[in-house]
């Protein structure tokens, strides 16, 4: 069944269906029901998709508290909130939800965003950190490229603040931060940043980004390929203790 026919059944335009497929937007429950029925999705899989859509919308604090955030950002953040676990590979930068305000402002300013948008984006990033401290915290496996620690995104005082935040973020038992050394040689992670979201009762989802946007991958083979890449990173990365020692060493060098 084509996109146009699905759009007709759901009483939306074809562009809406395309945005659902790409993960930029989440369909309403009634729209999802029409789609699942038209596609003859098996009952077990239907329950999983309905739960995913429900988790992606409730509670949708981002749309309520930070108006004007892009749909792509909203979708990513709601996946982040609905997930029980996350594998994050960041070759060059500290991930958004672990960015200190000054570090985030330096990155956003480089994109020549107006001050109003920068303030809003920083607020979103700070709120996202709540997934690590909620009653059932997100289980985080973060792999950082060594360059993410050493690249001078901002002045030394800001970089020190950022690295100290990473040290604190690594303290909970549910958070693992490991550094992939710069001399690790070639590995699949050099293709770019990716995130694997894992859910309690739903299939995993992969998030990838490029200069002009992002995409979500749902196909099992795609997810397996990124899972294998993450396992390679785990083999190459320093241990958690060694990684913290490296971060502390970089902090000392900034003083």
Tab-separated table of C-alpha atoms in Angstrom:
chain	number	residue	atom	x	y	z
A	1	UNK	CA	0.000	0.000	0.000
A	2	UNK	CA	1.381	3.376	-1.018
A	3	UNK	CA	1.883	6.532	1.013
A	4	UNK	CA	-0.989	8.347	-0.702
A	5	UNK	CA	-3.465	5.560	0.040
A	6	UNK	CA	-2.402	5.445	3.694
A	7	UNK	CA	-2.750	9.223	3.890
A	8	UNK	CA	-6.274	9.003	2.466
A	9	UNK	CA	-7.310	6.381	5.015
A	10	UNK	CA	-5.841	8.380	7.916
A	11	UNK	CA	-7.354	11.604	6.531
A	12	UNK	CA	-4.019	13.400	6.361
A	13	UNK	CA	-1.706	14.541	3.587
A	14	UNK	CA	1.034	12.299	2.200
A	15	UNK	CA	3.691	14.492	3.813
A	16	UNK	CA	2.314	13.568	7.255
A	17	UNK	CA	2.727	9.860	6.536
A	18	UNK	CA	6.280	10.464	5.330
A	19	UNK	CA	7.099	12.336	8.545
A	20	UNK	CA	5.763	9.394	10.587
A	21	UNK	CA	7.951	6.997	8.609
A	22	UNK	CA	11.067	9.115	9.166
A	23	UNK	CA	10.387	9.560	12.881
A	24	UNK	CA	9.965	13.323	12.662
A	25	UNK	CA	6.426	13.139	14.038
A	26	UNK	CA	4.295	10.696	16.022
A	27	UNK	CA	0.764	9.903	14.774
A	28	UNK	CA	-2.213	10.354	17.055
A	29	UNK	CA	-3.650	7.151	18.484
A	30	UNK	CA	-6.638	7.144	16.147
A	31	UNK	CA	-4.383	7.674	13.140
A	32	UNK	CA	-2.103	4.879	14.312
A	33	UNK	CA	-5.095	2.548	14.626
A	34	UNK	CA	-6.103	3.220	11.028
A	35	UNK	CA	-2.570	2.612	9.784
A	36	UNK	CA	-2.109	-0.635	11.717
A	37	UNK	CA	-5.439	-1.934	10.477
A	38	UNK	CA	-4.736	-1.014	6.859
A	39	UNK	CA	-1.309	-2.647	6.998
A	40	UNK	CA	-2.699	-5.760	8.725
A	41	UNK	CA	-0.135	-5.618	11.493
A	42	UNK	CA	-0.119	-8.674	13.761
A	43	UNK	CA	-1.748	-8.175	17.201
A	44	UNK	CA	1.493	-8.542	19.183
A	45	UNK	CA	3.335	-6.042	17.022
A	46	UNK	CA	0.312	-3.741	17.111
A	47	UNK	CA	0.445	-3.627	20.914
A	48	UNK	CA	4.119	-2.744	20.790
A	49	UNK	CA	3.589	0.107	18.340
A	50	UNK	CA	0.663	1.497	20.301
A	51	UNK	CA	2.734	1.474	23.500
A	52	UNK	CA	5.604	3.211	21.728
A	53	UNK	CA	3.287	5.931	20.435
A	54	UNK	CA	1.762	6.350	23.881
A	55	UNK	CA	5.170	6.616	25.559
A	56	UNK	CA	6.287	9.118	22.951
A	57	UNK	CA	3.435	11.440	23.870
A	58	UNK	CA	2.770	11.058	27.598
A	59	UNK	CA	3.965	13.041	29.390
A	60	UNK	CA	5.091	15.337	26.573
A	61	UNK	CA	6.656	17.983	28.805
A	62	UNK	CA	8.759	19.381	25.971
A	63	UNK	CA	5.850	20.707	23.943
A	64	UNK	CA	4.170	22.077	27.073
A	65	UNK	CA	7.126	23.809	28.686
A	66	UNK	CA	9.354	24.815	25.759
A	67	UNK	CA	7.110	25.997	22.907
A	68	UNK	CA	8.513	26.282	19.416
A	69	UNK	CA	10.905	23.324	19.602
A	70	UNK	CA	11.241	21.558	16.244
A	71	UNK	CA	9.325	18.330	15.675
A	72	UNK	CA	12.603	16.465	15.064
A	73	UNK	CA	13.942	17.553	18.451
A	74	UNK	CA	10.642	16.731	20.150
A	75	UNK	CA	10.617	13.230	18.658
A	76	UNK	CA	14.199	12.546	19.752
A	77	UNK	CA	13.599	13.785	23.282
A	78	UNK	CA	10.448	11.728	23.708
A	79	UNK	CA	12.296	8.601	22.558
A	80	UNK	CA	14.941	9.498	25.128
A	81	UNK	CA	12.304	9.730	27.847
A	82	UNK	CA	10.500	6.535	26.829
A	83	UNK	CA	13.677	4.441	26.603
A	84	UNK	CA	14.932	2.220	29.401
A	85	UNK	CA	18.439	2.119	27.966
A	86	UNK	CA	20.549	4.099	25.535
A	87	UNK	CA	23.843	3.432	23.768
A	88	UNK	CA	25.329	6.729	22.598
A	89	UNK	CA	28.447	7.140	20.440
A	90	UNK	CA	29.793	10.693	20.297
A	91	UNK	CA	33.066	10.968	18.367
A	92	UNK	CA	33.539	14.734	18.561
A	93	UNK	CA	31.178	16.387	21.065
A	94	UNK	CA	29.638	15.817	24.474
A	95	UNK	CA	25.999	14.714	23.936
A	96	UNK	CA	23.346	17.400	24.289
A	97	UNK	CA	21.772	16.188	27.520
A	98	UNK	CA	25.162	16.178	29.268
A	99	UNK	CA	26.274	19.578	28.019
A	100	UNK	CA	27.047	22.323	30.525
A	101	UNK	CA	25.262	25.613	29.722
A	102	UNK	CA	28.410	27.427	28.575
A	103	UNK	CA	29.483	24.508	26.383
A	104	UNK	CA	26.032	24.282	24.790
A	105	UNK	CA	25.942	28.035	24.194
A	106	UNK	CA	29.318	27.906	22.438
A	107	UNK	CA	28.089	25.190	20.065
A	108	UNK	CA	24.780	26.885	19.330
A	109	UNK	CA	26.433	30.272	18.833
A	110	UNK	CA	28.701	28.728	16.188
A	111	UNK	CA	25.521	27.949	14.216
A	112	UNK	CA	24.729	31.681	14.329
A	113	UNK	CA	21.403	31.150	16.036
A	114	UNK	CA	19.673	34.186	17.559
A	115	UNK	CA	19.997	34.553	21.360
A	116	UNK	CA	16.330	33.669	21.900
A	117	UNK	CA	16.745	30.288	20.182
A	118	UNK	CA	20.012	29.596	21.984
A	119	UNK	CA	18.365	30.198	25.352
A	120	UNK	CA	15.519	27.850	24.443
A	121	UNK	CA	17.802	25.074	23.207
A	122	UNK	CA	19.985	25.272	26.318
A	123	UNK	CA	16.866	24.989	28.495
A	124	UNK	CA	15.812	21.853	26.613
A	125	UNK	CA	19.218	20.243	27.065
A	126	UNK	CA	19.227	20.911	30.793
A	127	UNK	CA	15.753	19.395	31.217
A	128	UNK	CA	16.727	16.296	29.249
A	129	UNK	CA	19.233	15.350	31.943
A	130	UNK	CA	16.317	14.351	34.183
A	131	UNK	CA	16.257	10.903	32.541
A	132	UNK	CA	19.374	10.031	34.544
A	133	UNK	CA	17.900	10.956	37.936
A	134	UNK	CA	14.260	9.872	37.651
A	135	UNK	CA	12.830	7.054	39.804
A	136	UNK	CA	13.769	4.461	37.166
A	137	UNK	CA	16.784	6.106	35.537
A	138	UNK	CA	17.833	5.571	31.970
A	139	UNK	CA	20.645	3.029	31.687
A	140	UNK	CA	23.285	4.957	29.766
A	141	UNK	CA	26.245	3.516	27.886
A	142	UNK	CA	28.123	6.501	26.511
A	143	UNK	CA	31.168	6.115	24.295
A	144	UNK	CA	33.119	9.336	23.768
A	145	UNK	CA	35.851	9.885	21.239
A	146	UNK	CA	38.957	11.315	22.906
A	147	UNK	CA	38.617	14.363	20.666
A	148	UNK	CA	35.330	15.198	22.398
A	149	UNK	CA	37.359	15.804	25.554
A	150	UNK	CA	40.217	17.735	24.012
A	151	UNK	CA	38.597	19.895	21.337
A	152	UNK	CA	38.466	23.500	22.689
A	153	UNK	CA	34.789	24.181	22.049
A	154	UNK	CA	34.896	27.036	24.565
A	155	UNK	CA	37.335	28.811	26.876
A	156	UNK	CA	39.247	26.688	29.434
A	157	UNK	CA	36.946	27.551	32.348
A	158	UNK	CA	33.906	26.363	30.387
A	159	UNK	CA	35.681	23.211	29.232
A	160	UNK	CA	36.635	22.466	32.829
A	161	UNK	CA	33.009	22.889	33.896
A	162	UNK	CA	31.950	20.539	31.105
A	163	UNK	CA	34.457	17.832	31.951
A	164	UNK	CA	33.598	17.992	35.651
A	165	UNK	CA	29.960	17.477	34.683
A	166	UNK	CA	30.970	14.322	32.818
A	167	UNK	CA	32.771	13.052	35.911
A	168	UNK	CA	29.637	13.586	38.017
A	169	UNK	CA	27.416	11.995	35.373
A	170	UNK	CA	29.498	8.829	35.508
A	171	UNK	CA	28.886	8.286	39.229
A	172	UNK	CA	25.449	6.548	39.190
A	173	UNK	CA	25.556	2.786	38.730
A	174	UNK	CA	23.214	3.142	35.759
A	175	UNK	CA	25.632	5.361	33.812
A	176	UNK	CA	28.742	4.166	32.012
A	177	UNK	CA	31.070	6.652	30.305
A	178	UNK	CA	34.009	5.234	28.382
A	179	UNK	CA	36.499	6.963	26.109
A	180	UNK	CA	37.676	5.576	22.765
A	181	UNK	CA	41.344	6.638	22.455
A	182	UNK	CA	42.432	8.748	19.500
A	183	UNK	CA	45.001	6.094	18.567
A	184	UNK	CA	42.433	3.280	18.379
A	185	UNK	CA	42.796	3.087	14.595
A	186	UNK	CA	39.926	2.535	12.188
A	187	UNK	CA	36.551	1.422	13.539
A	188	UNK	CA	32.905	1.635	12.369
A	189	UNK	CA	32.241	4.566	14.688
A	190	UNK	CA	34.300	6.807	12.407
A	191	UNK	CA	31.263	6.848	10.106
A	192	UNK	CA	29.592	9.192	12.592
A	193	UNK	CA	27.491	9.694	15.691
A	194	UNK	CA	24.626	7.316	16.479
A	195	UNK	CA	22.274	6.464	19.333
A	196	UNK	CA	20.499	3.167	20.014
A	197	UNK	CA	17.326	3.495	22.079
A	198	UNK	CA	16.211	0.352	23.923
A	199	UNK	CA	12.677	-0.020	25.314
A	200	UNK	CA	11.160	-2.389	27.848
A	201	UNK	CA	8.640	-4.032	25.525
A	202	UNK	CA	9.358	-2.509	22.126
A	203	UNK	CA	11.901	-2.963	19.337
A	204	UNK	CA	15.034	-0.843	19.544
A	205	UNK	CA	15.390	2.296	17.423
A	206	UNK	CA	18.557	3.854	15.987
A	207	UNK	CA	18.991	7.619	15.651
A	208	UNK	CA	21.534	9.110	13.243
A	209	UNK	CA	22.271	12.712	12.306
A	210	UNK	CA	23.736	14.718	9.456
A	211	UNK	CA	24.330	18.410	8.841
A	212	UNK	CA	20.790	19.185	7.693
A	213	UNK	CA	18.703	16.810	9.752
A	214	UNK	CA	18.345	13.384	11.311
A	215	UNK	CA	16.663	10.022	10.810
A	216	UNK	CA	15.381	7.073	12.820
A	217	UNK	CA	16.020	3.488	11.723
A	218	UNK	CA	13.602	0.750	12.752
A	219	UNK	CA	14.612	-2.179	10.546
A	220	UNK	CA	16.026	-5.047	12.564
A	221	UNK	CA	19.038	-5.498	10.280
A	222	UNK	CA	19.923	-1.812	10.594
A	223	UNK	CA	19.663	-1.941	14.372
A	224	UNK	CA	21.828	-5.075	14.459
A	225	UNK	CA	24.524	-3.363	12.373
A	226	UNK	CA	24.713	-0.424	14.769
A	227	UNK	CA	24.661	-2.799	17.735
A	228	UNK	CA	27.688	-4.555	16.253
A	229	UNK	CA	29.414	-1.188	15.817
A	230	UNK	CA	28.728	-0.411	19.481
A	231	UNK	CA	30.256	-3.744	20.498
A	232	UNK	CA	33.384	-2.843	18.535
A	233	UNK	CA	33.545	0.483	20.367
A	234	UNK	CA	33.228	-1.381	23.672
A	235	UNK	CA	36.211	-3.547	22.715
A	236	UNK	CA	38.325	-0.489	21.852
A	237	UNK	CA	37.290	1.855	24.662
A	238	UNK	CA	39.173	2.403	27.883
A	239	UNK	CA	37.581	0.987	31.022
A	240	UNK	CA	35.331	3.254	33.062
A	241	UNK	CA	38.107	3.839	35.606
A	242	UNK	CA	40.699	4.545	32.901
A	243	UNK	CA	38.266	6.879	31.152
A	244	UNK	CA	37.646	8.893	34.315
A	245	UNK	CA	41.397	9.126	34.875
A	246	UNK	CA	41.834	10.451	31.336
A	247	UNK	CA	39.089	13.030	31.849
A	248	UNK	CA	40.703	14.129	35.111
A	249	UNK	CA	44.019	14.436	33.305
A	250	UNK	CA	42.501	16.698	30.664
A	251	UNK	CA	40.973	18.825	33.442
A	252	UNK	CA	44.383	19.158	35.083
A	253	UNK	CA	45.857	20.283	31.780
A	254	UNK	CA	43.268	23.063	31.533
A	255	UNK	CA	44.131	24.527	34.936
